[in-house]
PDB file of C-alpha atoms in Angstrom:
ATOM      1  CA  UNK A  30     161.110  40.155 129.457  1.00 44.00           C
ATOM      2  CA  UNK A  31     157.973  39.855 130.567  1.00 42.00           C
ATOM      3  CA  UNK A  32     154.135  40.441 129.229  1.00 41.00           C
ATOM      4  CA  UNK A  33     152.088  41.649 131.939  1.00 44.00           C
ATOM      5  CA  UNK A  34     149.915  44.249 131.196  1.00 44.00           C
ATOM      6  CA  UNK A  35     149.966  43.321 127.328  1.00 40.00           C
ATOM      7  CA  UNK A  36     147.437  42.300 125.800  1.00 41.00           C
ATOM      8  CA  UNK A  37     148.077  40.257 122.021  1.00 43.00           C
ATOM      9  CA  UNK A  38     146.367  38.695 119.622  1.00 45.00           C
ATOM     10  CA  UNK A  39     142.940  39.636 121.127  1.00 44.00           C
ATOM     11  CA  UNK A  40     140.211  39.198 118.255  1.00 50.00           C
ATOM     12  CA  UNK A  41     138.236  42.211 117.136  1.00 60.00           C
ATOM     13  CA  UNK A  42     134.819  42.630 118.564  1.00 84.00           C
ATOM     14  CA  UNK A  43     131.896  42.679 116.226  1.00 91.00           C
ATOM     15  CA  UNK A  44     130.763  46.145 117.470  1.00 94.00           C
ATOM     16  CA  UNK A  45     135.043  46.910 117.231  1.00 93.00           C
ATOM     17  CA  UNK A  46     134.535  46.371 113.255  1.00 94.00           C
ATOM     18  CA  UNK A  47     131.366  48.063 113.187  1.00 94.00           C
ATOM     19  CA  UNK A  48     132.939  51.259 114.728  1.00 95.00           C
ATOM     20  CA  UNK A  49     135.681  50.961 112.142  1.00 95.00           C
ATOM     21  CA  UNK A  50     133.391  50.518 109.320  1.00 96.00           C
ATOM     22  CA  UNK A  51     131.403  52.964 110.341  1.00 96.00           C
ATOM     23  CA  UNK A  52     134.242  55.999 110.207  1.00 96.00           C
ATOM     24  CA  UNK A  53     135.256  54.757 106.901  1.00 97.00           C
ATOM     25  CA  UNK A  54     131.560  55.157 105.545  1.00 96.00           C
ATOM     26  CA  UNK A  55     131.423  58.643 107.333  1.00 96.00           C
ATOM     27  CA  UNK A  56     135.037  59.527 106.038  1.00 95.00           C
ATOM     28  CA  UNK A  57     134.085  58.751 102.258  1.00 95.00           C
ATOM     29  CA  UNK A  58     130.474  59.878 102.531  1.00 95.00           C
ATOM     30  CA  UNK A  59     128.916  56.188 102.287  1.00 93.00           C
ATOM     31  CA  UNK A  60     125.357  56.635 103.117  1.00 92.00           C
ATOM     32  CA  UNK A  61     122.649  54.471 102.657  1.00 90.00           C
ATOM     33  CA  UNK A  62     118.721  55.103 101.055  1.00 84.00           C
ATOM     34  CA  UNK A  63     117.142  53.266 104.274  1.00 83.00           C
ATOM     35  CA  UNK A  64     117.519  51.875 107.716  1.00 82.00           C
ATOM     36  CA  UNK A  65     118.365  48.208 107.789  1.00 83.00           C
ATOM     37  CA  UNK A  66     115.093  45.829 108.095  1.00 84.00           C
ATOM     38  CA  UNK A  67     116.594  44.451 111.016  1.00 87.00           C
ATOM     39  CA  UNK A  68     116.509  47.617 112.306  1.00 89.00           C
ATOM     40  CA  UNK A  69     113.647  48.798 111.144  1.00 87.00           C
ATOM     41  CA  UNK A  70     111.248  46.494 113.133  1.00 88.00           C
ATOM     42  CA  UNK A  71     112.721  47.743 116.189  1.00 90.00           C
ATOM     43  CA  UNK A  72     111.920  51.507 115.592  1.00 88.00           C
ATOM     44  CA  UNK A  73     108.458  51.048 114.700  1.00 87.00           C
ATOM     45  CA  UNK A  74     105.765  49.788 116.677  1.00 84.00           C
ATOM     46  CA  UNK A  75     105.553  46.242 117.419  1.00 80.00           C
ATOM     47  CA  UNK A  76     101.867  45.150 115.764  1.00 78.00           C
ATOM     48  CA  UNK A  77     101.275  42.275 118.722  1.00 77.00           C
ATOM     49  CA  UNK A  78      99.540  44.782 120.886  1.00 74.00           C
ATOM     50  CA  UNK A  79      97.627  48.089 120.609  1.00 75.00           C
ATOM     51  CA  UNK A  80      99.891  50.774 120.272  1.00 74.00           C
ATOM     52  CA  UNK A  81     100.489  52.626 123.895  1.00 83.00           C
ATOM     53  CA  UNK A  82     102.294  55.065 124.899  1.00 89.00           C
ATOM     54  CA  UNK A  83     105.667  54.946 127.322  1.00 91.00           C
ATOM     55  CA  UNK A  84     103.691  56.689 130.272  1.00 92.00           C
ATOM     56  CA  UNK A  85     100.576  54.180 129.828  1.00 92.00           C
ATOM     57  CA  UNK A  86     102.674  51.414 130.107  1.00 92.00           C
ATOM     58  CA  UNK A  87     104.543  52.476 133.133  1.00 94.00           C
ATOM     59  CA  UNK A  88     101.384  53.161 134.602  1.00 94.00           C
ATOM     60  CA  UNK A  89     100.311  49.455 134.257  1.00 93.00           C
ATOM     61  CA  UNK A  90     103.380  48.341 135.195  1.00 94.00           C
ATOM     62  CA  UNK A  91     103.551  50.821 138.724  1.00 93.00           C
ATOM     63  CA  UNK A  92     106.848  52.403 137.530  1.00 95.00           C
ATOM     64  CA  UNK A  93     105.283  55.788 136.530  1.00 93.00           C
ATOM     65  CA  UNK A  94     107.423  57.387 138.610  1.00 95.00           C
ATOM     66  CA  UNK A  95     110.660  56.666 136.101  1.00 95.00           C
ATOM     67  CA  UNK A  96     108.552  58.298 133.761  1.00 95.00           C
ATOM     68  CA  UNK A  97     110.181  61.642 133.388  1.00 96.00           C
ATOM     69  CA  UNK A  98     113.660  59.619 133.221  1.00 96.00           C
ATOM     70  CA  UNK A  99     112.489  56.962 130.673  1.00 96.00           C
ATOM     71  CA  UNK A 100     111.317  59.620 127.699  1.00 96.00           C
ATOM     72  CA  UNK A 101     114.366  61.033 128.624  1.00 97.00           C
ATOM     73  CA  UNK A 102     116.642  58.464 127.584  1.00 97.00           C
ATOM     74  CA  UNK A 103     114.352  57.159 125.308  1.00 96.00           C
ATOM     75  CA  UNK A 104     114.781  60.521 123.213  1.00 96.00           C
ATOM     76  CA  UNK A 105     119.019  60.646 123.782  1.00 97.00           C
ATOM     77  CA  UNK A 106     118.566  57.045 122.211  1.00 97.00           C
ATOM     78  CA  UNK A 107     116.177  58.239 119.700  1.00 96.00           C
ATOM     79  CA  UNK A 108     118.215  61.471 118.154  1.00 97.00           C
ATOM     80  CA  UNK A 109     121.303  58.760 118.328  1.00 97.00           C
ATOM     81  CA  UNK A 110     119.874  56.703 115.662  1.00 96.00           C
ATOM     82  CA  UNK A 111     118.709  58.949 113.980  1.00 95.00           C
ATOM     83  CA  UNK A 112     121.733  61.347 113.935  1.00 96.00           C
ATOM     84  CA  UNK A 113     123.600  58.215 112.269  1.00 96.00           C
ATOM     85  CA  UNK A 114     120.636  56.253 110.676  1.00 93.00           C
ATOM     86  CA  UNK A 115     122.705  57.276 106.809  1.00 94.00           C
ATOM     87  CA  UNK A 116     125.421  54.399 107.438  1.00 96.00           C
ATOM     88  CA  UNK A 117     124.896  51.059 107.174  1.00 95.00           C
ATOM     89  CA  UNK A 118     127.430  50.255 109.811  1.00 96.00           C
ATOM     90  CA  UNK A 119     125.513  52.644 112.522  1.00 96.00           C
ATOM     91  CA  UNK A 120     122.091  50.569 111.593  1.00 95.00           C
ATOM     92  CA  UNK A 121     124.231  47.195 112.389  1.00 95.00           C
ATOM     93  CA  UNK A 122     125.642  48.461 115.390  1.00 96.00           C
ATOM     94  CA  UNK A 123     122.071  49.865 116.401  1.00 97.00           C
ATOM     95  CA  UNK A 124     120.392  46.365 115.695  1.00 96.00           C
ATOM     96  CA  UNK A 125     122.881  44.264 117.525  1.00 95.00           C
ATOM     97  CA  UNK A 126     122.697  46.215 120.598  1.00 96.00           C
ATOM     98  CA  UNK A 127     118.800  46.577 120.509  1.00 97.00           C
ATOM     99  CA  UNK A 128     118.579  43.039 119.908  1.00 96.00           C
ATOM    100  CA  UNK A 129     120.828  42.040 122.666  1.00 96.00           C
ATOM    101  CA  UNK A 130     118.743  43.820 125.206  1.00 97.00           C
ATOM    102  CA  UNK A 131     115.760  42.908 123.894  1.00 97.00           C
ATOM    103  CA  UNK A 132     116.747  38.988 124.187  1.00 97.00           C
ATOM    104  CA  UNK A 133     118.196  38.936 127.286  1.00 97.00           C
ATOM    105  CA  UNK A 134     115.304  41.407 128.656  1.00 97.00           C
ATOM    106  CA  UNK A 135     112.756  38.818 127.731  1.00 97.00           C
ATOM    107  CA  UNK A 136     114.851  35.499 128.724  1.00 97.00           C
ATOM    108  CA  UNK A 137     116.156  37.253 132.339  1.00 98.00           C
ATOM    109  CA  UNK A 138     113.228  39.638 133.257  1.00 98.00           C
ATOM    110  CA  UNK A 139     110.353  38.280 132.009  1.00 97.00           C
ATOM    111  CA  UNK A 140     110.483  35.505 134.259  1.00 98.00           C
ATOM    112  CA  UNK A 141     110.724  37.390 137.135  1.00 98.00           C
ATOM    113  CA  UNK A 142     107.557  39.710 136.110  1.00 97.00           C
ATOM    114  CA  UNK A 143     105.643  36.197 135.744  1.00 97.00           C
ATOM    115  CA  UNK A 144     106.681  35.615 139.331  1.00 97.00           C
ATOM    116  CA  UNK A 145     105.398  38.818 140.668  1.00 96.00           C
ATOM    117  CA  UNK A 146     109.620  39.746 141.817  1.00 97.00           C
ATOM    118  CA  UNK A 147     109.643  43.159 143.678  1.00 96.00           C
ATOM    119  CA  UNK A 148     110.811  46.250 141.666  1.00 95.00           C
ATOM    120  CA  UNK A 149     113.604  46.174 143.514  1.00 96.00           C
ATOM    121  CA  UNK A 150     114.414  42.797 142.435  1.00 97.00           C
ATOM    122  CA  UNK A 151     113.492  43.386 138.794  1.00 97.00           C
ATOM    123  CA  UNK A 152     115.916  46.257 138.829  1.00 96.00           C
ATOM    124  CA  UNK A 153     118.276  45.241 140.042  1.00 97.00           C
ATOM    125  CA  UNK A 154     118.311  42.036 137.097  1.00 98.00           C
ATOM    126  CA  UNK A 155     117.917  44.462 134.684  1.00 97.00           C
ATOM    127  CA  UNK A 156     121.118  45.785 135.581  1.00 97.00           C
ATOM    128  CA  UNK A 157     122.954  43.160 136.390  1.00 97.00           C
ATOM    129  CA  UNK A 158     121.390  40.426 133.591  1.00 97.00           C
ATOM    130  CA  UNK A 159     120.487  43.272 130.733  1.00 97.00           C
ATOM    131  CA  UNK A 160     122.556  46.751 131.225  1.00 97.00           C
ATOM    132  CA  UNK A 161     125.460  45.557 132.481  1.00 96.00           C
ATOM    133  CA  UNK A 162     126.606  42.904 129.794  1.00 95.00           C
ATOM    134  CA  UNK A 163     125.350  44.988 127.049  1.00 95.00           C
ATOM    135  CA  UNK A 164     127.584  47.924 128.452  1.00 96.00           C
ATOM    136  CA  UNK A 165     130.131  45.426 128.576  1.00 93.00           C
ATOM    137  CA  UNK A 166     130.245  44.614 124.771  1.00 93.00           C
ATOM    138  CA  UNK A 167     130.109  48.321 123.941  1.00 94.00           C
ATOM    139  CA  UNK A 168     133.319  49.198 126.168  1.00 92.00           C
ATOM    140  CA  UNK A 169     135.543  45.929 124.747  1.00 89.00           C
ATOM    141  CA  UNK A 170     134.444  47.448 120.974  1.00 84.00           C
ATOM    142  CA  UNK A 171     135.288  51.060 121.631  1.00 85.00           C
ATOM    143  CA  UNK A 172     132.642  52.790 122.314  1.00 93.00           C
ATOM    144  CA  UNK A 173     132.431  55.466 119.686  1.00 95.00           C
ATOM    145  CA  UNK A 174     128.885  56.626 121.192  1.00 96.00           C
ATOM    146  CA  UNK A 175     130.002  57.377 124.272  1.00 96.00           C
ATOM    147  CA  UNK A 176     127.074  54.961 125.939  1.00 97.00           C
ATOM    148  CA  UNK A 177     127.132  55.229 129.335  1.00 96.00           C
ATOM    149  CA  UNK A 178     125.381  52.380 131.729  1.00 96.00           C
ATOM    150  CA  UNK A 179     121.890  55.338 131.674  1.00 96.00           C
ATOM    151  CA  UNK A 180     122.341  55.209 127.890  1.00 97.00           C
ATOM    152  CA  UNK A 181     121.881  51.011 128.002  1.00 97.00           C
ATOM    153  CA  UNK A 182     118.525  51.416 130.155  1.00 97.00           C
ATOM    154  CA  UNK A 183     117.696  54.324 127.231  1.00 97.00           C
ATOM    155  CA  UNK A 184     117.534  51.484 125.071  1.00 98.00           C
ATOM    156  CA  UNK A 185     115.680  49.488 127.641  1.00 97.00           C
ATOM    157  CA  UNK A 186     112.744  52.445 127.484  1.00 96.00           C
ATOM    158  CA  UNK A 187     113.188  52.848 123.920  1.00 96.00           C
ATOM    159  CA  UNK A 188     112.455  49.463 123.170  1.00 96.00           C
ATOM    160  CA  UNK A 189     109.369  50.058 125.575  1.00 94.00           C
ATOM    161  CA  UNK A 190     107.958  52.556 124.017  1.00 92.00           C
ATOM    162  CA  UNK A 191     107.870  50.709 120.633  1.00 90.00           C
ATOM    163  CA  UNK A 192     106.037  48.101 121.852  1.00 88.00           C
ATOM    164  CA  UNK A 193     108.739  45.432 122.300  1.00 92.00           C
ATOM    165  CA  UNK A 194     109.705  45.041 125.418  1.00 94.00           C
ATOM    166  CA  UNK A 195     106.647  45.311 128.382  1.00 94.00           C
ATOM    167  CA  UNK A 196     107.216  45.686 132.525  1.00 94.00           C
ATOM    168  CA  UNK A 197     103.735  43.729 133.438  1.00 93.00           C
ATOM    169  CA  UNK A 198     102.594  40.581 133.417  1.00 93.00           C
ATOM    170  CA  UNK A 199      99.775  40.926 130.945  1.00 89.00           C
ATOM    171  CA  UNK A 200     101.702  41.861 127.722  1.00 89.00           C
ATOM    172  CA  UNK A 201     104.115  39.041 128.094  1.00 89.00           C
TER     173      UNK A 201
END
């Protein structure tokens, strides 16, 4: 017979054996003291620049309008990590996506804020070169959060609002 359609000997994502860590630790009750370091830098402030809030620095960057939408997000992303912040495998999970948007945030869209882009074309990198492949990764490890692509530009603001990732050309 044929294979078409199968699929074998596919290795297991990263995130794939975070998820399954993860419901062991919640099955047995295996919680941790404190959030990962890793982690941890990304959910405070970042100490390169005076602390701001979201709406200042949406201001700056003339994308107040997203506002409204960005604490939104930022707060479904916010009561996510928190809701699981007990289990080591959540805080890994957490880091590694965080991490992957803020890397490819700063390597794809930064560039294009130094060279004044419209808005139009900085969104639409952000969702091709930042939302998009991070989405990606989620869906090939199962995505036990149920991210959508509006959760992945959550992470975007939430990054924002900590002071990591900046929309204007005089914070990067």
């Amino acid at each position: 017979g044929n294979n078409y359609g199968t699929i074998n000997n596919v290795p297991n994502s990263y995130l794939k054996d975070l998820v399954h860590d993860l419901r062991e630790q919640m099955q047995n009750d295996i919680v941790v003291e404190e959030i990962i370091c890793k982690l941890n830098y990304l959910l405070s402030d970042s100490e390169e620049f005076e602390p701001m809030d979201l709406q200042l620095k949406l201001k700056i960057a003339n994308r107040e309008k997203e506002f409204n939408e960005a604490v939104r997000l930022k707060e479904q992303i916010a009561k996510c990590i928190d809701k699981y912040s007990s289990y080591e495998a959540a805080n890994s999970y957490f880091s590694h996506i965080l991490y992957k948007v803020l890397y490819d945030f700063r390597n794809y869209i930064y560039p294009l804020i130094k060279k004044d882009k419209s808005e139009d074309e900085i969104n639409t990198a952000i969702y091709e070169l930042v939302v998009c492949p991070v989405f990606n990764e989620i869906e090939k490890g199962e995505n036990f959060f149920r991210f959508d692509l509006s959760d992945i530009r959550g992470l975007v603001f939430f990054l924002t609002g900590n002071c990591h990732l900046w929309f204007d050309k005089g914070h990067i």
